[in-house]
mmCIF file of C-alpha atoms (C1' of nucleotides) in Angstrom:
data_model
loop_
_atom_site.group_PDB
_atom_site.id
_atom_site.type_symbol
_atom_site.label_atom_id
_atom_site.label_comp_id
_atom_site.label_asym_id
_atom_site.label_seq_id
_atom_site.Cartn_x
_atom_site.Cartn_y
_atom_site.Cartn_z
ATOM 1 C CA UNK N 1 0.000 0.000 0.000
ATOM 2 C CA UNK N 2 2.959 2.286 0.710
ATOM 3 C CA UNK N 3 3.550 2.654 -2.990
ATOM 4 C CA UNK N 4 5.257 5.767 -4.169
ATOM 5 C CA UNK N 5 2.691 8.241 -5.312
ATOM 6 C CA UNK N 6 4.040 10.569 -7.956
ATOM 7 C CA UNK N 7 3.656 14.205 -7.031
ATOM 8 C CA UNK N 8 3.304 17.219 -9.288
ATOM 9 C CA UNK N 9 6.969 17.820 -8.636
ATOM 10 C CA UNK N 10 7.868 14.494 -10.241
ATOM 11 C CA UNK N 11 5.945 15.420 -13.325
ATOM 12 C CA UNK N 12 7.590 18.807 -13.538
ATOM 13 C CA UNK N 13 11.004 17.297 -13.055
ATOM 14 C CA UNK N 14 10.375 14.714 -15.739
ATOM 15 C CA UNK N 15 9.202 17.427 -18.066
ATOM 16 C CA UNK N 16 12.368 19.408 -17.442
ATOM 17 C CA UNK N 17 14.551 16.384 -18.091
ATOM 18 C CA UNK N 18 12.681 15.760 -21.305
ATOM 19 C CA UNK N 19 13.059 19.346 -22.406
ATOM 20 C CA UNK N 20 16.789 19.283 -21.814
ATOM 21 C CA UNK N 21 17.114 16.025 -23.735
ATOM 22 C CA UNK N 22 15.257 17.548 -26.649
ATOM 23 C CA UNK N 23 17.499 20.623 -26.493
ATOM 24 C CA UNK N 24 20.550 18.370 -26.699
ATOM 25 C CA UNK N 25 18.983 16.570 -29.621
ATOM 26 C CA UNK N 26 18.256 19.823 -31.341
ATOM 27 C CA UNK N 27 21.896 20.936 -30.848
ATOM 28 C CA UNK N 28 23.094 17.645 -32.271
ATOM 29 C CA UNK N 29 20.969 18.007 -35.372
ATOM 30 C CA UNK N 30 21.863 21.629 -35.996
ATOM 31 C CA UNK N 31 25.585 20.840 -35.688
ATOM 32 C CA UNK N 32 25.082 18.921 -38.947
ATOM 33 C CA UNK N 33 27.781 16.384 -38.129
ATOM 34 C CA UNK N 34 25.846 13.662 -36.319
ATOM 35 C CA UNK N 35 24.870 10.610 -38.353
ATOM 36 C CA UNK N 36 21.430 9.101 -38.293
ATOM 37 C CA UNK N 37 22.237 6.471 -35.703
ATOM 38 C CA UNK N 38 23.651 9.008 -33.282
ATOM 39 C CA UNK N 39 20.441 10.986 -33.550
ATOM 40 C CA UNK N 40 18.326 7.905 -32.918
ATOM 41 C CA UNK N 41 20.414 6.954 -29.878
ATOM 42 C CA UNK N 42 19.987 10.431 -28.534
ATOM 43 C CA UNK N 43 16.201 10.190 -28.786
ATOM 44 C CA UNK N 44 15.830 6.895 -26.919
ATOM 45 C CA UNK N 45 15.856 8.334 -23.373
ATOM 46 C CA UNK N 46 13.432 11.006 -24.527
ATOM 47 C CA UNK N 47 11.025 8.318 -25.683
ATOM 48 C CA UNK N 48 11.086 6.671 -22.262
ATOM 49 C CA UNK N 49 10.607 9.962 -20.483
ATOM 50 C CA UNK N 50 7.701 10.888 -22.704
ATOM 51 C CA UNK N 51 6.077 7.558 -21.942
ATOM 52 C CA UNK N 52 6.615 8.147 -18.228
ATOM 53 C CA UNK N 53 4.946 11.524 -18.517
ATOM 54 C CA UNK N 54 1.895 9.982 -20.146
ATOM 55 C CA UNK N 55 1.511 7.193 -17.626
ATOM 56 C CA UNK N 56 1.753 9.644 -14.740
ATOM 57 C CA UNK N 57 -0.969 12.005 -15.880
ATOM 58 C CA UNK N 58 -3.485 9.992 -13.877
ATOM 59 C CA UNK N 59 -3.066 10.359 -10.101
ATOM 60 C CA UNK N 60 -2.699 6.565 -9.827
ATOM 61 C CA UNK N 61 0.245 6.764 -12.227
ATOM 62 C CA UNK N 62 2.749 3.924 -12.281
ATOM 63 C CA UNK N 63 1.363 2.358 -9.122
ATOM 64 C CA UNK N 64 -1.126 0.428 -11.268
ATOM 65 C CA UNK N 65 -0.740 -1.547 -14.487
ATOM 66 C CA UNK N 66 -1.479 -0.381 -17.977
ATOM 67 C CA UNK N 67 -4.848 -2.143 -18.036
ATOM 68 C CA UNK N 68 -5.924 -0.450 -14.828
ATOM 69 C CA UNK N 69 -4.877 2.959 -16.152
ATOM 70 C CA UNK N 70 -6.914 2.403 -19.312
ATOM 71 C CA UNK N 71 -9.935 1.453 -17.220
ATOM 72 C CA UNK N 72 -9.571 4.481 -14.939
ATOM 73 C CA UNK N 73 -9.286 6.783 -17.911
ATOM 74 C CA UNK N 74 -12.310 5.269 -19.668
ATOM 75 C CA UNK N 75 -14.372 5.485 -16.489
ATOM 76 C CA UNK N 76 -13.525 9.156 -16.216
ATOM 77 C CA UNK N 77 -15.066 9.835 -19.613
ATOM 78 C CA UNK N 78 -18.031 7.500 -20.099
ATOM 79 C CA UNK N 79 -20.180 7.765 -23.231
ATOM 80 C CA UNK N 80 -17.509 9.841 -24.932
ATOM 81 C CA UNK N 81 -15.667 8.749 -28.026
ATOM 82 C CA UNK N 82 -12.078 8.066 -27.021
ATOM 83 C CA UNK N 83 -9.400 7.680 -29.661
ATOM 84 C CA UNK N 84 -6.866 4.895 -29.503
ATOM 85 C CA UNK N 85 -4.047 7.438 -29.306
ATOM 86 C CA UNK N 86 -5.342 8.689 -25.972
ATOM 87 C CA UNK N 87 -5.215 5.177 -24.621
ATOM 88 C CA UNK N 88 -1.742 4.767 -26.060
ATOM 89 C CA UNK N 89 -0.575 7.771 -24.037
ATOM 90 C CA UNK N 90 -2.365 6.786 -20.841
ATOM 91 C CA UNK N 91 -1.350 3.127 -20.969
ATOM 92 C CA UNK N 92 2.233 3.753 -22.010
ATOM 93 C CA UNK N 93 2.451 0.373 -23.758
ATOM 94 C CA UNK N 94 2.323 -0.510 -27.420
ATOM 95 C CA UNK N 95 -0.157 -3.315 -27.093
ATOM 96 C CA UNK N 96 -2.888 -1.411 -25.323
ATOM 97 C CA UNK N 97 -5.488 -2.970 -27.655
ATOM 98 C CA UNK N 98 -4.861 -6.324 -26.050
ATOM 99 C CA UNK N 99 -5.532 -4.812 -22.621
ATOM 100 C CA UNK N 100 -8.784 -3.322 -23.901
ATOM 101 C CA UNK N 101 -9.913 -6.695 -25.140
ATOM 102 C CA UNK N 102 -9.173 -8.173 -21.715
ATOM 103 C CA UNK N 103 -11.217 -5.464 -20.051
ATOM 104 C CA UNK N 104 -14.107 -6.226 -22.356
ATOM 105 C CA UNK N 105 -14.180 -9.976 -22.660
ATOM 106 C CA UNK N 106 -12.379 -11.292 -19.605
ATOM 107 C CA UNK N 107 -13.536 -8.749 -17.076
ATOM 108 C CA UNK N 108 -16.873 -7.773 -18.548
ATOM 109 C CA UNK N 109 -16.385 -4.021 -18.848
ATOM 110 C CA UNK N 110 -18.564 -2.354 -21.495
ATOM 111 C CA UNK N 111 -15.842 -1.008 -23.753
ATOM 112 C CA UNK N 112 -16.937 -0.925 -27.362
ATOM 113 C CA UNK N 113 -14.653 -0.437 -30.329
ATOM 114 C CA UNK N 114 -15.514 0.533 -33.864
ATOM 115 C CA UNK N 115 -15.485 -3.084 -34.976
ATOM 116 C CA UNK N 116 -17.356 -4.611 -32.085
ATOM 117 C CA UNK N 117 -20.048 -1.993 -32.490
ATOM 118 C CA UNK N 118 -20.462 -2.853 -36.119
ATOM 119 C CA UNK N 119 -21.278 -6.453 -35.295
ATOM 120 C CA UNK N 120 -23.521 -5.457 -32.403
ATOM 121 C CA UNK N 121 -25.500 -3.045 -34.553
ATOM 122 C CA UNK N 122 -26.148 -5.918 -36.927
ATOM 123 C CA UNK N 123 -27.477 -8.071 -34.137
ATOM 124 C CA UNK N 124 -29.425 -6.032 -31.705
ATOM 125 C CA UNK N 125 -31.569 -3.044 -31.034
ATOM 126 C CA UNK N 126 -29.438 -0.052 -30.143
ATOM 127 C CA UNK N 127 -32.024 2.649 -30.730
ATOM 128 C CA UNK N 128 -32.045 3.571 -27.077
ATOM 129 C CA UNK N 129 -28.314 3.993 -26.840
ATOM 130 C CA UNK N 130 -27.359 7.169 -25.062
ATOM 131 C CA UNK N 131 -24.398 8.069 -27.207
ATOM 132 C CA UNK N 132 -24.365 7.881 -30.964
ATOM 133 C CA UNK N 133 -22.398 4.654 -31.123
ATOM 134 C CA UNK N 134 -22.788 4.261 -34.851
ATOM 135 C CA UNK N 135 -20.487 7.252 -35.304
ATOM 136 C CA UNK N 136 -17.535 5.354 -33.898
ATOM 137 C CA UNK N 137 -14.834 4.391 -36.323
ATOM 138 C CA UNK N 138 -12.181 1.734 -35.918
ATOM 139 C CA UNK N 139 -9.469 2.836 -33.515
ATOM 140 C CA UNK N 140 -12.026 4.663 -31.411
ATOM 141 C CA UNK N 141 -13.598 3.402 -28.243
ATOM 142 C CA UNK N 142 -16.533 4.182 -26.031
ATOM 143 C CA UNK N 143 -17.147 3.205 -22.431
ATOM 144 C CA UNK N 144 -20.799 2.693 -21.607
ATOM 145 C CA UNK N 145 -22.455 3.706 -18.360
ATOM 146 C CA UNK N 146 -23.988 0.285 -17.879
ATOM 147 C CA UNK N 147 -21.199 -0.919 -15.599
ATOM 148 C CA UNK N 148 -19.358 -4.188 -15.327
ATOM 149 C CA UNK N 149 -21.167 -7.336 -16.381
ATOM 150 C CA UNK N 150 -19.743 -9.658 -13.754
ATOM 151 C CA UNK N 151 -21.861 -12.525 -14.976
ATOM 152 C CA UNK N 152 -20.394 -12.180 -18.457
ATOM 153 C CA UNK N 153 -16.913 -12.156 -16.979
ATOM 154 C CA UNK N 154 -17.714 -15.313 -15.020
ATOM 155 C CA UNK N 155 -19.050 -16.971 -18.142
ATOM 156 C CA UNK N 156 -15.897 -15.991 -20.018
ATOM 157 C CA UNK N 157 -13.694 -17.663 -17.436
ATOM 158 C CA UNK N 158 -15.843 -20.771 -17.403
ATOM 159 C CA UNK N 159 -15.880 -20.762 -21.172
ATOM 160 C CA UNK N 160 -12.107 -20.919 -21.304
ATOM 161 C CA UNK N 161 -11.985 -23.886 -18.970
ATOM 162 C CA UNK N 162 -14.445 -25.802 -21.103
ATOM 163 C CA UNK N 163 -12.887 -24.597 -24.302
ATOM 164 C CA UNK N 164 -9.556 -26.222 -23.510
ATOM 165 C CA UNK N 165 -11.085 -29.614 -22.828
ATOM 166 C CA UNK N 166 -10.481 -32.302 -25.371
ATOM 167 C CA UNK N 167 -14.116 -33.045 -26.093
ATOM 168 C CA UNK N 168 -16.329 -32.451 -29.102
ATOM 169 C CA UNK N 169 -17.697 -29.015 -29.799
ATOM 170 C CA UNK N 170 -21.200 -30.238 -29.154
ATOM 171 C CA UNK N 171 -20.169 -31.521 -25.719
ATOM 172 C CA UNK N 172 -18.483 -28.202 -24.952
ATOM 173 C CA UNK N 173 -21.629 -26.325 -25.870
ATOM 174 C CA UNK N 174 -23.749 -28.649 -23.754
ATOM 175 C CA UNK N 175 -21.451 -28.327 -20.750
ATOM 176 C CA UNK N 176 -21.484 -24.546 -21.062
ATOM 177 C CA UNK N 177 -25.270 -24.516 -21.284
ATOM 178 C CA UNK N 178 -25.599 -26.794 -18.265
ATOM 179 C CA UNK N 179 -23.482 -24.351 -16.268
ATOM 180 C CA UNK N 180 -25.646 -21.429 -17.339
ATOM 181 C CA UNK N 181 -29.181 -22.676 -16.897
ATOM 182 C CA UNK N 182 -31.745 -19.958 -17.477
ATOM 183 C CA UNK N 183 -29.182 -17.283 -18.352
ATOM 184 C CA UNK N 184 -29.091 -15.342 -21.601
ATOM 185 C CA UNK N 185 -26.079 -16.398 -23.618
ATOM 186 C CA UNK N 186 -25.032 -14.639 -26.796
ATOM 187 C CA UNK N 187 -24.054 -16.264 -30.034
ATOM 188 C CA UNK N 188 -20.748 -14.467 -29.755
ATOM 189 C CA UNK N 189 -19.982 -16.371 -26.560
ATOM 190 C CA UNK N 190 -20.926 -19.681 -28.130
ATOM 191 C CA UNK N 191 -18.823 -18.911 -31.163
ATOM 192 C CA UNK N 192 -15.833 -18.229 -28.940
ATOM 193 C CA UNK N 193 -16.443 -21.362 -26.930
ATOM 194 C CA UNK N 194 -16.548 -23.463 -30.079
ATOM 195 C CA UNK N 195 -13.434 -21.898 -31.625
ATOM 196 C CA UNK N 196 -15.453 -22.246 -34.763
ATOM 197 C CA UNK N 197 -17.027 -19.438 -36.717
ATOM 198 C CA UNK N 198 -19.519 -21.320 -38.812
ATOM 199 C CA UNK N 199 -20.501 -24.652 -37.344
ATOM 200 C CA UNK N 200 -21.367 -23.853 -33.751
ATOM 201 C CA UNK N 201 -24.884 -22.762 -34.660
ATOM 202 C CA UNK N 202 -25.481 -26.067 -36.379
ATOM 203 C CA UNK N 203 -24.261 -27.920 -33.291
ATOM 204 C CA UNK N 204 -26.663 -25.913 -31.128
ATOM 205 C CA UNK N 205 -29.504 -26.811 -33.425
ATOM 206 C CA UNK N 206 -28.548 -30.462 -33.214
ATOM 207 C CA UNK N 207 -28.604 -30.279 -29.440
ATOM 208 C CA UNK N 208 -32.115 -28.870 -29.645
ATOM 209 C CA UNK N 209 -33.728 -30.829 -32.448
ATOM 210 C CA UNK N 210 -31.904 -34.137 -32.475
ATOM 211 C CA UNK N 211 -31.019 -34.583 -28.831
ATOM 212 C CA UNK N 212 -33.954 -32.786 -27.305
ATOM 213 C CA UNK N 213 -32.175 -30.260 -25.073
ATOM 214 C CA UNK N 214 -34.242 -27.160 -24.187
ATOM 215 C CA UNK N 215 -32.098 -24.532 -25.934
ATOM 216 C CA UNK N 216 -34.513 -21.713 -26.689
ATOM 217 C CA UNK N 217 -34.143 -18.708 -28.987
ATOM 218 C CA UNK N 218 -36.376 -16.020 -30.409
ATOM 219 C CA UNK N 219 -37.511 -18.413 -33.120
ATOM 220 C CA UNK N 220 -37.801 -21.502 -31.005
ATOM 221 C CA UNK N 221 -40.180 -20.781 -28.226
ATOM 222 C CA UNK N 222 -38.970 -17.544 -26.638
ATOM 223 C CA UNK N 223 -40.105 -14.687 -28.913
ATOM 224 C CA UNK N 224 -39.237 -12.090 -26.262
ATOM 225 C CA UNK N 225 -35.523 -12.839 -26.630
ATOM 226 C CA UNK N 226 -33.427 -10.572 -28.821
ATOM 227 C CA UNK N 227 -31.788 -11.929 -31.927
ATOM 228 C CA UNK N 228 -28.661 -13.939 -31.235
ATOM 229 C CA UNK N 229 -29.489 -14.839 -27.632
ATOM 230 C CA UNK N 230 -29.840 -18.395 -26.389
ATOM 231 C CA UNK N 231 -31.356 -19.665 -23.151
ATOM 232 C CA UNK N 232 -30.877 -23.187 -21.819
ATOM 233 C CA UNK N 233 -34.056 -23.609 -19.846
ATOM 234 C CA UNK N 234 -33.389 -26.697 -17.779
ATOM 235 C CA UNK N 235 -30.995 -29.607 -17.492
ATOM 236 C CA UNK N 236 -33.522 -32.046 -18.843
ATOM 237 C CA UNK N 237 -33.517 -33.862 -22.132
ATOM 238 C CA UNK N 238 -36.794 -34.565 -23.905
ATOM 239 C CA UNK N 239 -37.899 -38.182 -24.233
ATOM 240 C CA UNK N 240 -36.439 -40.026 -27.174
ATOM 241 C CA UNK N 241 -39.775 -40.709 -28.843
ATOM 242 C CA UNK N 242 -40.556 -37.002 -28.987
ATOM 243 C CA UNK N 243 -37.471 -36.090 -30.851
ATOM 244 C CA UNK N 244 -36.962 -38.024 -33.985
ATOM 245 C CA UNK N 245 -39.367 -38.402 -36.836
ATOM 246 C CA UNK N 246 -38.433 -41.487 -38.870
ATOM 247 C CA UNK N 247 -37.041 -40.615 -42.281
ATOM 248 C CA UNK N 248 -39.575 -42.914 -43.937
ATOM 249 C CA UNK N 249 -42.433 -41.099 -42.189
ATOM 250 C CA UNK N 250 -40.967 -37.707 -43.075
ATOM 251 C CA UNK N 251 -40.756 -38.690 -46.746
ATOM 252 C CA UNK N 252 -44.324 -40.013 -46.792
ATOM 253 C CA UNK N 253 -45.682 -36.793 -45.292
ATOM 254 C CA UNK N 254 -43.693 -34.574 -47.672
ATOM 255 C CA UNK N 255 -44.786 -36.585 -50.708
ATOM 256 C CA UNK N 256 -48.401 -36.577 -49.587
ATOM 257 C CA UNK N 257 -48.259 -32.759 -49.277
ATOM 258 C CA UNK N 258 -46.364 -32.328 -52.578
ATOM 259 C CA UNK N 259 -43.337 -30.801 -50.756
ATOM 260 C CA UNK N 260 -45.353 -27.621 -50.171
ATOM 261 C CA UNK N 261 -46.751 -25.694 -47.242
ATOM 262 C CA UNK N 262 -50.308 -26.855 -46.685
ATOM 263 C CA UNK N 263 -51.330 -23.298 -45.857
ATOM 264 C CA UNK N 264 -49.697 -21.178 -48.563
ATOM 265 C CA UNK N 265 -48.336 -23.670 -51.067
ATOM 266 C CA UNK N 266 -44.783 -22.368 -50.669
ATOM 267 C CA UNK N 267 -42.024 -24.835 -51.558
ATOM 268 C CA UNK N 268 -38.242 -24.882 -51.526
ATOM 269 C CA UNK N 269 -38.022 -23.937 -55.218
ATOM 270 C CA UNK N 270 -39.519 -20.572 -54.264
ATOM 271 C CA UNK N 271 -36.830 -19.728 -51.714
ATOM 272 C CA UNK N 272 -35.691 -16.089 -51.813
ATOM 273 C CA UNK N 273 -33.275 -14.389 -49.403
ATOM 274 C CA UNK N 274 -35.751 -11.609 -48.611
ATOM 275 C CA UNK N 275 -38.650 -14.014 -48.009
ATOM 276 C CA UNK N 276 -38.952 -15.113 -44.376
ATOM 277 C CA UNK N 277 -40.099 -18.523 -45.581
ATOM 278 C CA UNK N 278 -36.903 -20.553 -45.612
ATOM 279 C CA UNK N 279 -37.793 -24.066 -44.447
ATOM 280 C CA UNK N 280 -40.451 -26.700 -44.734
ATOM 281 C CA UNK N 281 -41.274 -28.159 -41.354
ATOM 282 C CA UNK N 282 -43.503 -30.930 -40.118
ATOM 283 C CA UNK N 283 -46.172 -29.895 -37.636
ATOM 284 C CA UNK N 284 -47.622 -32.259 -35.068
ATOM 285 C CA UNK N 285 -51.402 -31.850 -35.198
ATOM 286 C CA UNK N 286 -51.604 -33.429 -31.775
ATOM 287 C CA UNK N 287 -48.612 -31.766 -30.106
ATOM 288 C CA UNK N 288 -45.877 -34.191 -29.271
ATOM 289 C CA UNK N 289 -45.679 -32.591 -25.861
ATOM 290 C CA UNK N 290 -49.214 -33.981 -25.459
ATOM 291 C CA UNK N 291 -48.074 -37.442 -26.541
ATOM 292 C CA UNK N 292 -48.906 -36.796 -30.200
ATOM 293 C CA UNK N 293 -47.296 -39.426 -32.339
ATOM 294 C CA UNK N 294 -44.717 -39.119 -35.064
ATOM 295 C CA UNK N 295 -47.075 -40.724 -37.523
ATOM 296 C CA UNK N 296 -48.093 -39.790 -41.049
ATOM 297 C CA UNK N 297 -51.634 -39.060 -39.847
ATOM 298 C CA UNK N 298 -50.467 -36.706 -37.105
ATOM 299 C CA UNK N 299 -48.045 -34.678 -39.262
ATOM 300 C CA UNK N 300 -48.552 -32.033 -41.922
ATOM 301 C CA UNK N 301 -46.031 -30.092 -44.023
ATOM 302 C CA UNK N 302 -45.890 -26.392 -43.237
ATOM 303 C CA UNK N 303 -43.475 -23.543 -43.967
ATOM 304 C CA UNK N 304 -41.561 -22.042 -41.052
ATOM 305 C CA UNK N 305 -43.636 -18.840 -41.061
ATOM 306 C CA UNK N 306 -46.963 -20.612 -40.794
ATOM 307 C CA UNK N 307 -45.513 -23.138 -38.366
ATOM 308 C CA UNK N 308 -44.584 -20.223 -36.092
ATOM 309 C CA UNK N 309 -48.090 -18.848 -36.539
ATOM 310 C CA UNK N 310 -49.687 -22.103 -35.449
ATOM 311 C CA UNK N 311 -47.590 -22.285 -32.307
ATOM 312 C CA UNK N 312 -47.916 -18.610 -31.505
ATOM 313 C CA UNK N 313 -51.709 -18.978 -31.594
ATOM 314 C CA UNK N 314 -51.593 -22.350 -29.838
ATOM 315 C CA UNK N 315 -53.875 -23.785 -32.500
ATOM 316 C CA UNK N 316 -55.451 -27.157 -31.844
ATOM 317 C CA UNK N 317 -55.647 -29.994 -34.350
ATOM 318 C CA UNK N 318 -59.146 -29.169 -35.670
ATOM 319 C CA UNK N 319 -58.380 -25.454 -35.892
ATOM 320 C CA UNK N 320 -55.249 -26.148 -37.929
ATOM 321 C CA UNK N 321 -57.043 -28.467 -40.316
ATOM 322 C CA UNK N 322 -59.762 -25.868 -40.863
ATOM 323 C CA UNK N 323 -57.234 -23.029 -41.146
ATOM 324 C CA UNK N 324 -55.120 -24.643 -43.872
ATOM 325 C CA UNK N 325 -58.240 -25.009 -46.011
ATOM 326 C CA UNK N 326 -58.842 -21.214 -45.975
ATOM 327 C CA UNK N 327 -56.760 -19.783 -48.792
ATOM 328 C "C1'" DC H 1 -14.309 0.672 -63.431
ATOM 329 C "C1'" DG H 2 -12.808 -3.462 -61.339
ATOM 330 C "C1'" DT H 3 -8.542 -5.425 -59.354
ATOM 331 C "C1'" DT H 4 -4.487 -5.340 -56.730
ATOM 332 C "C1'" DC H 5 -1.733 -3.884 -53.122
ATOM 333 C "C1'" DA H 6 0.019 -1.489 -49.066
ATOM 334 C "C1'" DG H 7 -1.105 0.362 -44.739
ATOM 335 C "C1'" DT H 8 -3.661 0.177 -40.544
ATOM 336 C "C1'" DG H 9 -6.431 -1.706 -36.887
ATOM 337 C "C1'" DT H 10 -8.745 -5.630 -34.357
ATOM 338 C "C1'" DT H 11 -8.745 -10.053 -32.641
ATOM 339 C "C1'" DG H 12 -7.380 -14.529 -30.846
ATOM 340 C "C1'" DG H 13 -3.573 -17.325 -30.136
ATOM 341 C "C1'" DG H 14 0.512 -17.621 -27.946
ATOM 342 C "C1'" DT H 15 5.319 -16.721 -25.231
ATOM 343 C "C1'" DT H 16 8.400 -14.090 -22.241
ATOM 344 C "C1'" DC H 17 9.309 -11.201 -18.444
ATOM 345 C "C1'" DT H 18 8.946 -9.729 -13.727
ATOM 346 C "C1'" DA H 19 7.454 -8.751 -9.148
ATOM 347 C "C1'" DA H 20 5.549 -10.718 -5.102
ATOM 348 C "C1'" DT I 1 7.477 -20.476 -8.130
ATOM 349 C "C1'" DT I 2 3.721 -18.317 -10.156
ATOM 350 C "C1'" DA I 3 0.186 -15.006 -11.680
ATOM 351 C "C1'" DG I 4 -0.321 -11.160 -14.142
ATOM 352 C "C1'" DA I 5 1.737 -7.768 -17.253
ATOM 353 C "C1'" DA I 6 3.971 -7.076 -21.395
ATOM 354 C "C1'" DC I 7 5.031 -8.428 -25.694
ATOM 355 C "C1'" DC I 8 4.833 -11.025 -30.318
ATOM 356 C "C1'" DC I 9 2.554 -13.102 -34.297
ATOM 357 C "C1'" DA I 10 -0.853 -14.523 -37.806
ATOM 358 C "C1'" DA I 11 -5.212 -13.926 -39.803
ATOM 359 C "C1'" DC I 12 -8.501 -11.049 -41.286
ATOM 360 C "C1'" DA I 13 -11.270 -6.716 -42.420
ATOM 361 C "C1'" DC I 14 -11.311 -2.339 -44.176
ATOM 362 C "C1'" DT I 15 -9.686 1.684 -46.871
ATOM 363 C "C1'" DG I 16 -7.641 4.335 -50.288
ATOM 364 C "C1'" DA I 17 -4.333 4.748 -53.983
ATOM 365 C "C1'" DA I 18 -2.302 2.857 -58.044
ATOM 366 C "C1'" DC I 19 -2.874 0.243 -61.995
ATOM 367 C "C1'" DG I 20 -4.396 -1.694 -66.368
#
DNA sequence: CGTTCAGTGTTGGGTTCTAA
DNA sequence: TTAGAACCCAACACTGAACG
């Protein structure tokens, strides 16, 4: 605790030393005789002094690490756009970006950079953001008022433990989910956990649809969730018979319905990127949660949009059959 | 006008250094 | 001896200038 606290005098003294070094350098250059290397050598102590000046601007100064200084500085100016050069001066290290990443992902501080904001804007609803975050360019940062997300920091630490295990990606995802029952988990976290940019989402879907784990998203039972957020509801796998529709049954149902949505007639040949209809799904007329069977008679082909509609309106078997006849 | 390339910044992976 | 700080590297995205 008895760490040396730099006083104003220290700063002044450092500044004087720096000035005299620069004067010497200036003399050297104007003499016209010094070669390039001599000039460079002369500047080295000035570089160190300049760095010392920067790191001692904050009252905490050198008594804390570079990461701490960055955090203190950011906290002093929340919701303001901070350029990377400021953080370079305050931190006094070249790799300050690495420290910023640690603050964000390992410790859960809300520091956004130009790039991270870009991906967040794609994913979520930032209309209510206090500052105009969309104005931030790369190499600029903003510290939000929202405070430290300790839970996110905990999840990050846990994620790293699981991530290093020598088990399949699906098992890693499942273990992570089981340790975060009922919590909102972002796709970004799952992507990191899986060390895999493209396939993790498929693995999550397999956990849900093929293995019957209750991983819920906006489109799968929890419409109040924002895009890109997953919730593992409970550590309980659905019964085997509920999960898998036999391929032979699936084919029979699709052929019977001419590979088209029974409500709107949409089929996979009509797929368009801007059309929300992207999949053909099989709907259980008698819900499988209510012991409805995976039989040809109990299944109808429906596009994902109308399938959502049926479930959103909790339509019963007779209602559905009547509804698909209305065109 | 599209392609290529250099420069810059971010990120995730890692190693080395150092102070307690 | 060890945890945390500092540093290094590769991959990638983005931008603007040069080029054909």
